[in-house]
PDB file of C-alpha atoms and ligand atoms in Angstrom:
ATOM      1  CA  MET A   1       0.162   0.096  -0.084  1.00 52.00           C
ATOM      2  CA  ALA A   2       1.348   3.196  -0.944  1.00 91.00           C
ATOM      3  CA  TYR A   3      -0.306   5.224   1.589  1.00 97.00           C
ATOM      4  CA  GLU A   4      -0.481   4.978   5.006  1.00 97.00           C
ATOM      5  CA  ILE A   5      -1.121   6.939   8.257  1.00 97.00           C
ATOM      6  CA  ALA A   6       1.986   8.504   9.354  1.00 96.00           C
ATOM      7  CA  LYS A   7       1.821   7.665  13.510  1.00 94.00           C
ATOM      8  CA  ASP A   8       4.722  10.557  13.635  1.00 92.00           C
ATOM      9  CA  THR A   9       1.820  13.504  12.687  1.00 94.00           C
ATOM     10  CA  CYS A  10      -0.435  12.192  15.601  1.00 94.00           C
ATOM     11  CA  LYS A  11      -1.556  14.894  18.049  1.00 92.00           C
ATOM     12  CA  PHE A  12      -4.220  15.186  20.374  1.00 91.00           C
ATOM     13  CA  ARG A  13      -5.496  18.281  19.936  1.00 93.00           C
ATOM     14  CA  PHE A  14      -8.434  19.225  22.383  1.00 91.00           C
ATOM     15  CA  GLY A  15      -9.970  17.534  24.589  1.00 91.00           C
ATOM     16  CA  MET A  16     -13.808  18.687  24.801  1.00 92.00           C
ATOM     17  CA  SER A  17     -16.806  18.253  27.711  1.00 90.00           C
ATOM     18  CA  ASN A  18     -17.848  22.056  27.147  1.00 92.00           C
ATOM     19  CA  PRO A  19     -20.983  21.812  23.962  1.00 94.00           C
ATOM     20  CA  GLU A  20     -20.135  25.658  23.011  1.00 95.00           C
ATOM     21  CA  GLN A  21     -16.758  25.268  22.615  1.00 96.00           C
ATOM     22  CA  LEU A  22     -17.184  21.906  20.559  1.00 97.00           C
ATOM     23  CA  ASP A  23     -20.260  23.615  18.627  1.00 97.00           C
ATOM     24  CA  ALA A  24     -17.690  26.643  17.886  1.00 97.00           C
ATOM     25  CA  TRP A  25     -14.711  24.250  17.013  1.00 97.00           C
ATOM     26  CA  LEU A  26     -16.851  22.098  14.379  1.00 97.00           C
ATOM     27  CA  LYS A  27     -18.634  25.338  13.305  1.00 96.00           C
ATOM     28  CA  GLU A  28     -15.028  26.414  12.751  1.00 96.00           C
ATOM     29  CA  ASN A  29     -13.913  23.613  10.510  1.00 96.00           C
ATOM     30  CA  PRO A  30     -16.588  22.429   7.864  1.00 93.00           C
ATOM     31  CA  LYS A  31     -14.618  20.348   5.440  1.00 95.00           C
ATOM     32  CA  ALA A  32     -12.671  19.224   8.227  1.00 98.00           C
ATOM     33  CA  ILE A  33     -12.084  15.320   6.791  1.00 98.00           C
ATOM     34  CA  GLY A  34     -11.813  13.103   9.334  1.00 98.00           C
ATOM     35  CA  LEU A  35     -13.374   9.631  11.048  1.00 98.00           C
ATOM     36  CA  SER A  36     -14.570   8.598  14.402  1.00 98.00           C
ATOM     37  CA  PHE A  37     -14.963   6.268  17.100  1.00 97.00           C
ATOM     38  CA  VAL A  38     -18.240   5.231  18.875  1.00 95.00           C
ATOM     39  CA  GLY A  39     -19.335   2.665  20.519  1.00 95.00           C
ATOM     40  CA  ARG A  40     -20.545   0.992  23.986  1.00 94.00           C
ATOM     41  CA  SER A  41     -17.396   1.998  26.953  1.00 89.00           C
ATOM     42  CA  ASN A  42     -15.026  -0.922  26.944  1.00 91.00           C
ATOM     43  CA  VAL A  43     -15.615  -2.572  23.879  1.00 95.00           C
ATOM     44  CA  GLY A  44     -11.835  -0.823  22.348  1.00 95.00           C
ATOM     45  CA  LYS A  45     -12.090   2.101  20.850  1.00 94.00           C
ATOM     46  CA  SER A  46      -9.470   3.876  22.498  1.00 91.00           C
ATOM     47  CA  SER A  47      -7.064   0.378  22.037  1.00 94.00           C
ATOM     48  CA  THR A  48      -8.415   0.908  18.620  1.00 96.00           C
ATOM     49  CA  ILE A  49      -6.973   4.244  18.030  1.00 95.00           C
ATOM     50  CA  ASN A  50      -3.579   3.332  20.075  1.00 94.00           C
ATOM     51  CA  SER A  51      -2.965   0.412  17.285  1.00 95.00           C
ATOM     52  CA  LEU A  52      -4.027   2.310  14.259  1.00 96.00           C
ATOM     53  CA  PHE A  53      -2.566   5.814  15.324  1.00 95.00           C
ATOM     54  CA  GLY A  54       0.492   4.957  17.535  1.00 88.00           C
ATOM     55  CA  LYS A  55       1.302   3.679  21.048  1.00 70.00           C
ATOM     56  CA  LYS A  56      -0.419   5.938  24.096  1.00 70.00           C
ATOM     57  CA  MET A  57      -2.385   8.351  21.427  1.00 68.00           C
ATOM     58  CA  ALA A  58      -5.564   7.654  23.358  1.00 66.00           C
ATOM     59  CA  LYS A  59      -5.855   6.573  27.540  1.00 65.00           C
ATOM     60  CA  THR A  60      -7.371   3.492  27.780  1.00 62.00           C
ATOM     61  CA  SER A  61      -9.073   2.419  30.328  1.00 57.00           C
ATOM     62  CA  LYS A  62     -10.035  -0.635  32.704  1.00 55.00           C
ATOM     63  CA  THR A  63     -12.403   1.192  34.582  1.00 54.00           C
ATOM     64  CA  PRO A  64     -15.920   1.467  31.457  1.00 52.00           C
ATOM     65  CA  GLY A  65     -17.256   5.374  31.904  1.00 50.00           C
ATOM     66  CA  ARG A  66     -14.880   7.298  32.571  1.00 51.00           C
ATOM     67  CA  THR A  67     -13.973   9.121  29.498  1.00 57.00           C
ATOM     68  CA  ARG A  68     -16.791  11.788  29.095  1.00 78.00           C
ATOM     69  CA  GLU A  69     -15.040  13.870  26.514  1.00 88.00           C
ATOM     70  CA  ILE A  70     -14.913  14.454  23.081  1.00 92.00           C
ATOM     71  CA  ASN A  71     -11.117  14.472  22.414  1.00 91.00           C
ATOM     72  CA  ILE A  72      -9.952  15.047  18.622  1.00 94.00           C
ATOM     73  CA  PHE A  73      -6.550  14.544  16.921  1.00 94.00           C
ATOM     74  CA  SER A  74      -4.996  15.198  14.063  1.00 96.00           C
ATOM     75  CA  PHE A  75      -2.803  13.234  11.491  1.00 97.00           C
ATOM     76  CA  ARG A  76      -1.154  13.225   8.014  1.00 97.00           C
ATOM     77  CA  LEU A  77      -0.978  10.610   5.795  1.00 98.00           C
ATOM     78  CA  ASN A  78       2.270   8.864   4.257  1.00 98.00           C
ATOM     79  CA  ASN A  79       3.180   8.110   0.823  1.00 97.00           C
ATOM     80  CA  ASP A  80       5.515   5.849   0.201  1.00 96.00           C
ATOM     81  CA  GLY A  81       7.213   6.219   3.199  1.00 94.00           C
ATOM     82  CA  LYS A  82       7.230  10.266   2.420  1.00 96.00           C
ATOM     83  CA  LEU A  83       5.128  12.409   4.471  1.00 97.00           C
ATOM     84  CA  ASP A  84       2.177  13.615   1.655  1.00 97.00           C
ATOM     85  CA  GLU A  85       2.368  17.105   1.752  1.00 96.00           C
ATOM     86  CA  SER A  86      -0.621  17.785  -1.126  1.00 96.00           C
ATOM     87  CA  LEU A  87      -2.728  16.008   1.318  1.00 97.00           C
ATOM     88  CA  PRO A  88      -4.454  18.015   4.213  1.00 96.00           C
ATOM     89  CA  GLU A  89      -4.368  17.400   7.879  1.00 97.00           C
ATOM     90  CA  PHE A  90      -7.239  14.787   8.693  1.00 98.00           C
ATOM     91  CA  TYR A  91      -8.760  14.467  11.882  1.00 98.00           C
ATOM     92  CA  PHE A  92      -9.978  11.552  14.141  1.00 97.00           C
ATOM     93  CA  TYR A  93     -12.110  11.447  17.443  1.00 96.00           C
ATOM     94  CA  ASP A  94     -12.632   9.589  20.164  1.00 93.00           C
ATOM     95  CA  LEU A  95     -16.311   9.689  21.559  1.00 92.00           C
ATOM     96  CA  PRO A  96     -16.917   8.700  25.146  1.00 87.00           C
ATOM     97  CA  GLY A  97     -18.926   5.410  25.194  1.00 87.00           C
ATOM     98  CA  TYR A  98     -22.273   5.196  25.163  1.00 84.00           C
ATOM     99  CA  GLY A  99     -25.047   2.553  27.103  1.00 75.00           C
ATOM    100  CA  HIS A 100     -23.105   2.784  30.303  1.00 64.00           C
ATOM    101  CA  ALA A 101     -25.435   2.903  33.092  1.00 55.00           C
ATOM    102  CA  GLN A 102     -23.577   3.947  35.999  1.00 53.00           C
ATOM    103  CA  VAL A 103     -23.410   7.782  35.809  1.00 56.00           C
ATOM    104  CA  SER A 104     -25.174  10.516  37.364  1.00 64.00           C
ATOM    105  CA  LYS A 105     -28.346  12.377  35.661  1.00 67.00           C
ATOM    106  CA  GLU A 106     -26.613  15.081  35.231  1.00 68.00           C
ATOM    107  CA  MET A 107     -23.389  13.623  33.527  1.00 66.00           C
ATOM    108  CA  SER A 108     -25.849  12.037  30.869  1.00 72.00           C
ATOM    109  CA  LYS A 109     -27.910  14.847  30.298  1.00 78.00           C
ATOM    110  CA  ASN A 110     -24.035  16.990  29.068  1.00 80.00           C
ATOM    111  CA  TRP A 111     -23.535  13.486  27.099  1.00 79.00           C
ATOM    112  CA  GLU A 112     -26.630  13.997  25.440  1.00 85.00           C
ATOM    113  CA  VAL A 113     -25.869  17.558  24.467  1.00 90.00           C
ATOM    114  CA  LEU A 114     -22.527  16.886  23.846  1.00 91.00           C
ATOM    115  CA  ILE A 115     -22.687  14.110  21.529  1.00 91.00           C
ATOM    116  CA  GLY A 116     -26.330  15.972  19.994  1.00 92.00           C
ATOM    117  CA  THR A 117     -23.985  18.997  18.829  1.00 95.00           C
ATOM    118  CA  PHE A 118     -21.193  16.771  17.702  1.00 96.00           C
ATOM    119  CA  PHE A 119     -23.445  14.601  14.933  1.00 96.00           C
ATOM    120  CA  SER A 120     -25.613  17.523  14.036  1.00 94.00           C
ATOM    121  CA  GLU A 121     -22.414  19.353  13.217  1.00 96.00           C
ATOM    122  CA  ILE A 122     -19.930  17.714  12.131  1.00 97.00           C
ATOM    123  CA  SER A 123     -18.108  17.685   9.039  1.00 96.00           C
ATOM    124  CA  LEU A 124     -20.068  15.532   6.731  1.00 95.00           C
ATOM    125  CA  HIS A 125     -16.431  13.967   5.635  1.00 97.00           C
ATOM    126  CA  THR A 126     -16.301  11.801   8.778  1.00 98.00           C
ATOM    127  CA  LEU A 127     -16.575   7.798   8.668  1.00 98.00           C
ATOM    128  CA  MET A 128     -17.965   6.997  11.785  1.00 97.00           C
ATOM    129  CA  LEU A 129     -16.630   3.841  12.812  1.00 98.00           C
ATOM    130  CA  ASN A 130     -18.626   1.796  15.453  1.00 97.00           C
ATOM    131  CA  ILE A 131     -16.521  -0.477  17.637  1.00 97.00           C
ATOM    132  CA  GLN A 132     -18.681  -3.285  19.061  1.00 95.00           C
ATOM    133  CA  ASP A 133     -17.004  -6.167  21.735  1.00 93.00           C
ATOM    134  CA  ALA A 134     -17.916  -9.619  19.189  1.00 91.00           C
ATOM    135  CA  ARG A 135     -18.773 -11.515  22.019  1.00 89.00           C
ATOM    136  CA  HIS A 136     -21.241  -9.442  22.698  1.00 90.00           C
ATOM    137  CA  PRO A 137     -22.904  -7.620  19.267  1.00 88.00           C
ATOM    138  CA  ASN A 138     -25.720  -5.626  18.461  1.00 89.00           C
ATOM    139  CA  GLN A 139     -26.717  -4.628  22.150  1.00 91.00           C
ATOM    140  CA  LYS A 140     -29.752  -3.057  23.238  1.00 91.00           C
ATOM    141  CA  SER A 141     -27.603   0.198  23.539  1.00 91.00           C
ATOM    142  CA  ASP A 142     -26.210  -0.699  20.237  1.00 92.00           C
ATOM    143  CA  GLN A 143     -29.217  -0.880  18.487  1.00 90.00           C
ATOM    144  CA  GLU A 144     -30.509   2.786  20.135  1.00 90.00           C
ATOM    145  CA  PHE A 145     -26.786   4.588  18.554  1.00 90.00           C
ATOM    146  CA  HIS A 146     -28.084   2.831  15.545  1.00 90.00           C
ATOM    147  CA  SER A 147     -31.158   4.222  15.555  1.00 90.00           C
ATOM    148  CA  PHE A 148     -30.183   7.221  16.049  1.00 90.00           C
ATOM    149  CA  LEU A 149     -27.046   7.089  13.695  1.00 91.00           C
ATOM    150  CA  LYS A 150     -29.034   5.909  11.085  1.00 88.00           C
ATOM    151  CA  GLU A 151     -31.142   9.547  10.691  1.00 89.00           C
ATOM    152  CA  PHE A 152     -27.445  11.331   9.556  1.00 91.00           C
ATOM    153  CA  SER A 153     -25.524  10.513   6.508  1.00 91.00           C
ATOM    154  CA  PHE A 154     -22.467   9.506   7.575  1.00 95.00           C
ATOM    155  CA  GLU A 155     -20.729   6.655   6.101  1.00 96.00           C
ATOM    156  CA  THR A 156     -20.676   3.978   8.708  1.00 95.00           C
ATOM    157  CA  PHE A 157     -18.231   1.077   9.523  1.00 96.00           C
ATOM    158  CA  ILE A 158     -18.684  -1.765  12.047  1.00 94.00           C
ATOM    159  CA  LEU A 159     -15.669  -3.357  13.793  1.00 96.00           C
ATOM    160  CA  PHE A 160     -16.599  -6.343  15.722  1.00 94.00           C
ATOM    161  CA  ASN A 161     -13.137  -5.924  18.393  1.00 96.00           C
ATOM    162  CA  LYS A 162     -11.996  -8.113  21.104  1.00 95.00           C
ATOM    163  CA  ILE A 163     -11.883 -11.494  18.457  1.00 93.00           C
ATOM    164  CA  ASP A 164      -9.050 -12.591  20.420  1.00 92.00           C
ATOM    165  CA  LYS A 165     -11.044 -13.671  23.307  1.00 91.00           C
ATOM    166  CA  LEU A 166     -12.661 -15.626  20.444  1.00 87.00           C
ATOM    167  CA  LYS A 167     -10.655 -18.716  21.416  1.00 76.00           C
ATOM    168  CA  LYS A 168     -13.282 -21.655  20.977  1.00 71.00           C
ATOM    169  CA  GLN A 169     -13.673 -22.129  17.280  1.00 71.00           C
ATOM    170  CA  LYS A 170     -17.517 -22.781  19.014  1.00 76.00           C
ATOM    171  CA  GLU A 171     -17.410 -18.744  19.350  1.00 75.00           C
ATOM    172  CA  ARG A 172     -16.054 -18.254  16.263  1.00 74.00           C
ATOM    173  CA  ALA A 173     -18.358 -20.457  14.325  1.00 79.00           C
ATOM    174  CA  ALA A 174     -20.901 -18.744  15.968  1.00 78.00           C
ATOM    175  CA  LEU A 175     -19.594 -15.144  14.887  1.00 76.00           C
ATOM    176  CA  ASN A 176     -19.140 -16.289  11.286  1.00 77.00           C
ATOM    177  CA  LYS A 177     -23.046 -16.901  11.369  1.00 80.00           C
ATOM    178  CA  LEU A 178     -24.068 -13.924  12.800  1.00 76.00           C
ATOM    179  CA  LYS A 179     -22.254 -12.153   9.488  1.00 77.00           C
ATOM    180  CA  PRO A 180     -25.517 -12.450   7.427  1.00 83.00           C
ATOM    181  CA  VAL A 181     -28.091 -11.750  10.158  1.00 82.00           C
ATOM    182  CA  LEU A 182     -25.555  -8.361  10.758  1.00 79.00           C
ATOM    183  CA  SER A 183     -25.274  -7.483   6.896  1.00 81.00           C
ATOM    184  CA  LYS A 184     -29.191  -7.704   7.319  1.00 85.00           C
ATOM    185  CA  GLU A 185     -29.844  -6.122   9.986  1.00 81.00           C
ATOM    186  CA  PHE A 186     -27.105  -2.790   9.294  1.00 82.00           C
ATOM    187  CA  LYS A 187     -28.033  -2.554   5.868  1.00 82.00           C
ATOM    188  CA  TRP A 188     -26.992   0.587   5.656  1.00 84.00           C
ATOM    189  CA  VAL A 189     -23.520  -0.026   6.996  1.00 89.00           C
ATOM    190  CA  LYS A 190     -21.223  -0.029   4.047  1.00 90.00           C
ATOM    191  CA  GLN A 191     -18.193  -1.903   5.859  1.00 92.00           C
ATOM    192  CA  MET A 192     -17.786  -4.841   8.509  1.00 92.00           C
ATOM    193  CA  TYR A 193     -13.935  -5.830   9.396  1.00 93.00           C
ATOM    194  CA  PHE A 194     -13.803  -8.409  13.026  1.00 92.00           C
ATOM    195  CA  THR A 195     -10.759  -7.183  14.213  1.00 95.00           C
ATOM    196  CA  SER A 196      -8.166  -6.996  17.523  1.00 96.00           C
ATOM    197  CA  ALA A 197      -6.594  -3.982  18.710  1.00 96.00           C
ATOM    198  CA  GLU A 198      -4.434  -6.833  21.084  1.00 95.00           C
ATOM    199  CA  SER A 199      -3.107  -9.068  18.363  1.00 95.00           C
ATOM    200  CA  LYS A 200      -3.829  -6.591  15.643  1.00 95.00           C
ATOM    201  CA  ASP A 201      -5.907  -9.005  13.587  1.00 94.00           C
ATOM    202  CA  GLY A 202      -7.839  -7.259  10.772  1.00 95.00           C
ATOM    203  CA  LEU A 203      -6.587  -3.660  11.520  1.00 97.00           C
ATOM    204  CA  SER A 204      -4.578  -3.023   8.523  1.00 97.00           C
ATOM    205  CA  GLN A 205      -7.527  -3.697   6.380  1.00 97.00           C
ATOM    206  CA  VAL A 206      -9.275  -1.323   8.633  1.00 98.00           C
ATOM    207  CA  GLU A 207      -6.612   1.191   7.985  1.00 98.00           C
ATOM    208  CA  GLU A 208      -6.435   0.828   4.008  1.00 98.00           C
ATOM    209  CA  ALA A 209     -10.533   1.044   4.382  1.00 98.00           C
ATOM    210  CA  ILE A 210     -10.007   4.315   6.603  1.00 98.00           C
ATOM    211  CA  ILE A 211      -7.060   6.183   3.872  1.00 98.00           C
ATOM    212  CA  SER A 212      -9.875   5.150   0.786  1.00 98.00           C
ATOM    213  CA  TYR A 213     -12.052   7.089   2.292  1.00 98.00           C
ATOM    214  CA  LEU A 214      -9.956   9.726   3.246  1.00 98.00           C
ATOM    215  CA  LEU A 215      -8.524  10.312   0.036  1.00 98.00           C
ATOM    216  CA  ARG A 216     -12.156   9.872  -1.570  1.00 97.00           C
ATOM    217  CA  GLN A 217     -13.375  12.784   0.141  1.00 98.00           C
ATOM    218  CA  GLU A 218     -10.372  14.932  -0.250  1.00 97.00           C
ATOM    219  CA  SER A 219     -10.876  14.631  -4.163  1.00 96.00           C
ATOM    220  CA  LEU A 220     -14.251  15.155  -3.512  1.00 95.00           C
ATOM    221  CA  LEU A 221     -13.756  18.396  -1.517  1.00 94.00           C
ATOM    222  CA  GLN A 222     -11.302  19.392  -4.679  1.00 91.00           C
ATOM    223  CA  SER A 223     -13.524  18.833  -7.196  1.00 92.00           C
ATOM    224  CA  MET A 224     -16.156  20.852  -5.482  1.00 85.00           C
ATOM    225  CA  ASP A 225     -13.742  23.585  -4.963  1.00 78.00           C
ATOM    226  CA  GLY A 226     -12.515  23.550  -8.316  1.00 64.00           C
TER     227      GLY A 226
HETATM  228  N1  GDP B 301      -8.065  -9.264  24.805  1.00 65.47           N
HETATM  229  C1  GDP B 301      -8.551  -7.908  24.205  1.00 65.47           C
HETATM  230  N2  GDP B 301      -8.516  -6.954  24.927  1.00 65.47           N
HETATM  231  C2  GDP B 301      -8.767  -5.669  24.628  1.00 65.47           C
HETATM  232  C3  GDP B 301      -9.259  -5.913  23.214  1.00 65.47           C
HETATM  233  N3  GDP B 301      -9.641  -3.962  22.695  1.00 65.47           N
HETATM  234  C4  GDP B 301      -9.289  -3.252  23.542  1.00 65.47           C
HETATM  235  N4  GDP B 301      -9.018  -4.271  25.069  1.00 65.47           N
HETATM  236  C5  GDP B 301      -8.908  -4.189  26.655  1.00 65.47           C
HETATM  237  O1  GDP B 301     -10.310  -3.574  27.140  1.00 65.47           O
HETATM  238  C6  GDP B 301     -10.305  -2.512  28.061  1.00 65.47           C
HETATM  239  C7  GDP B 301     -10.876  -1.634  27.060  1.00 65.47           C
HETATM  240  O2  GDP B 301     -10.261  -0.963  26.416  1.00 65.47           O
HETATM  241  P1  GDP B 301     -10.973   0.623  25.693  1.00 65.47           P
HETATM  242  O3  GDP B 301      -9.773   0.869  24.660  1.00 65.47           O
HETATM  243  O4  GDP B 301     -10.478   1.627  27.316  1.00 65.47           O
HETATM  244  O5  GDP B 301     -11.906   0.973  25.784  1.00 65.47           O
HETATM  245  P2  GDP B 301     -13.033   2.215  25.608  1.00 65.47           P
HETATM  246  O6  GDP B 301     -13.604   2.305  26.679  1.00 65.47           O
HETATM  247  O7  GDP B 301     -14.016   1.819  24.058  1.00 65.47           O
HETATM  248  O8  GDP B 301     -12.513   2.604  25.103  1.00 65.47           O
HETATM  249  C8  GDP B 301      -8.754  -2.107  28.372  1.00 65.47           C
HETATM  250  O9  GDP B 301      -8.503  -3.160  29.466  1.00 65.47           O
HETATM  251  C9  GDP B 301      -8.017  -3.215  27.234  1.00 65.47           C
HETATM  252  O10 GDP B 301      -6.832  -3.528  27.389  1.00 65.47           O
HETATM  253  C10 GDP B 301      -8.920  -6.466  22.476  1.00 65.47           C
HETATM  254  O11 GDP B 301      -9.230  -6.634  20.882  1.00 65.47           O
HETATM  255  N5  GDP B 301      -8.596  -7.539  22.966  1.00 65.47           N
HETATM  256 MG1   MG B 302     -12.145   5.374  25.322  1.00 65.47          MG
END
């Protein structure tokens, strides 16, 4: 592959917990091209980010539901091992997990406003990467999130993470059986992957798909401007 994520260019930019501050940033950046990580707490969003963008980018946690901010990062792409300066800076967003019961009412209210602001103001050139736990896919909160997301027109991929934990052949077979069911259920989801942030299984395919999305958006914006 000619293009790859230039890990040495990945930078943490902002941690947003204030919806107004987030709103202002999003409105200033209507043409930002990037991707967003969304999923239940503890499914491995931060770990997947770290595997794709470089160690210790995002904070991983043993305690679910800790990140209550939207973290904004920027990165660039290499082409044949060299930074491609003709391409803009891209962004990725680490979102707080949904479906975590043990938060106070106040916190969940702020979460709702923050997430609402994010999805209604974020550039449409943003790929949604929904991470789910391969051992417990399509939970109630995943379904609720999907019915929310369906109202928007973002391109969406699903990553079923932690496949390294599916040790038994039986569990893997069950997941494979689920594939056609999930494809039916998630007709509007463009691509699905089985991954492990731990063993890195499946992540090079995900990186390839992300890059292809970014380059597509970039040429789309070029043609609109030109
Ligand atoms: N075995 C295994 N553990 C993982 C994987 N991805 C994440 N974890 C672990 O799951 C826990 C939660 O991960 P984290 O990335 O913080 O989840 P987040 O809340 O979705 O950001 C951590 O203890 C990780 O080490 C994976 O693919 N395989
Ligand atoms: Mg996290």
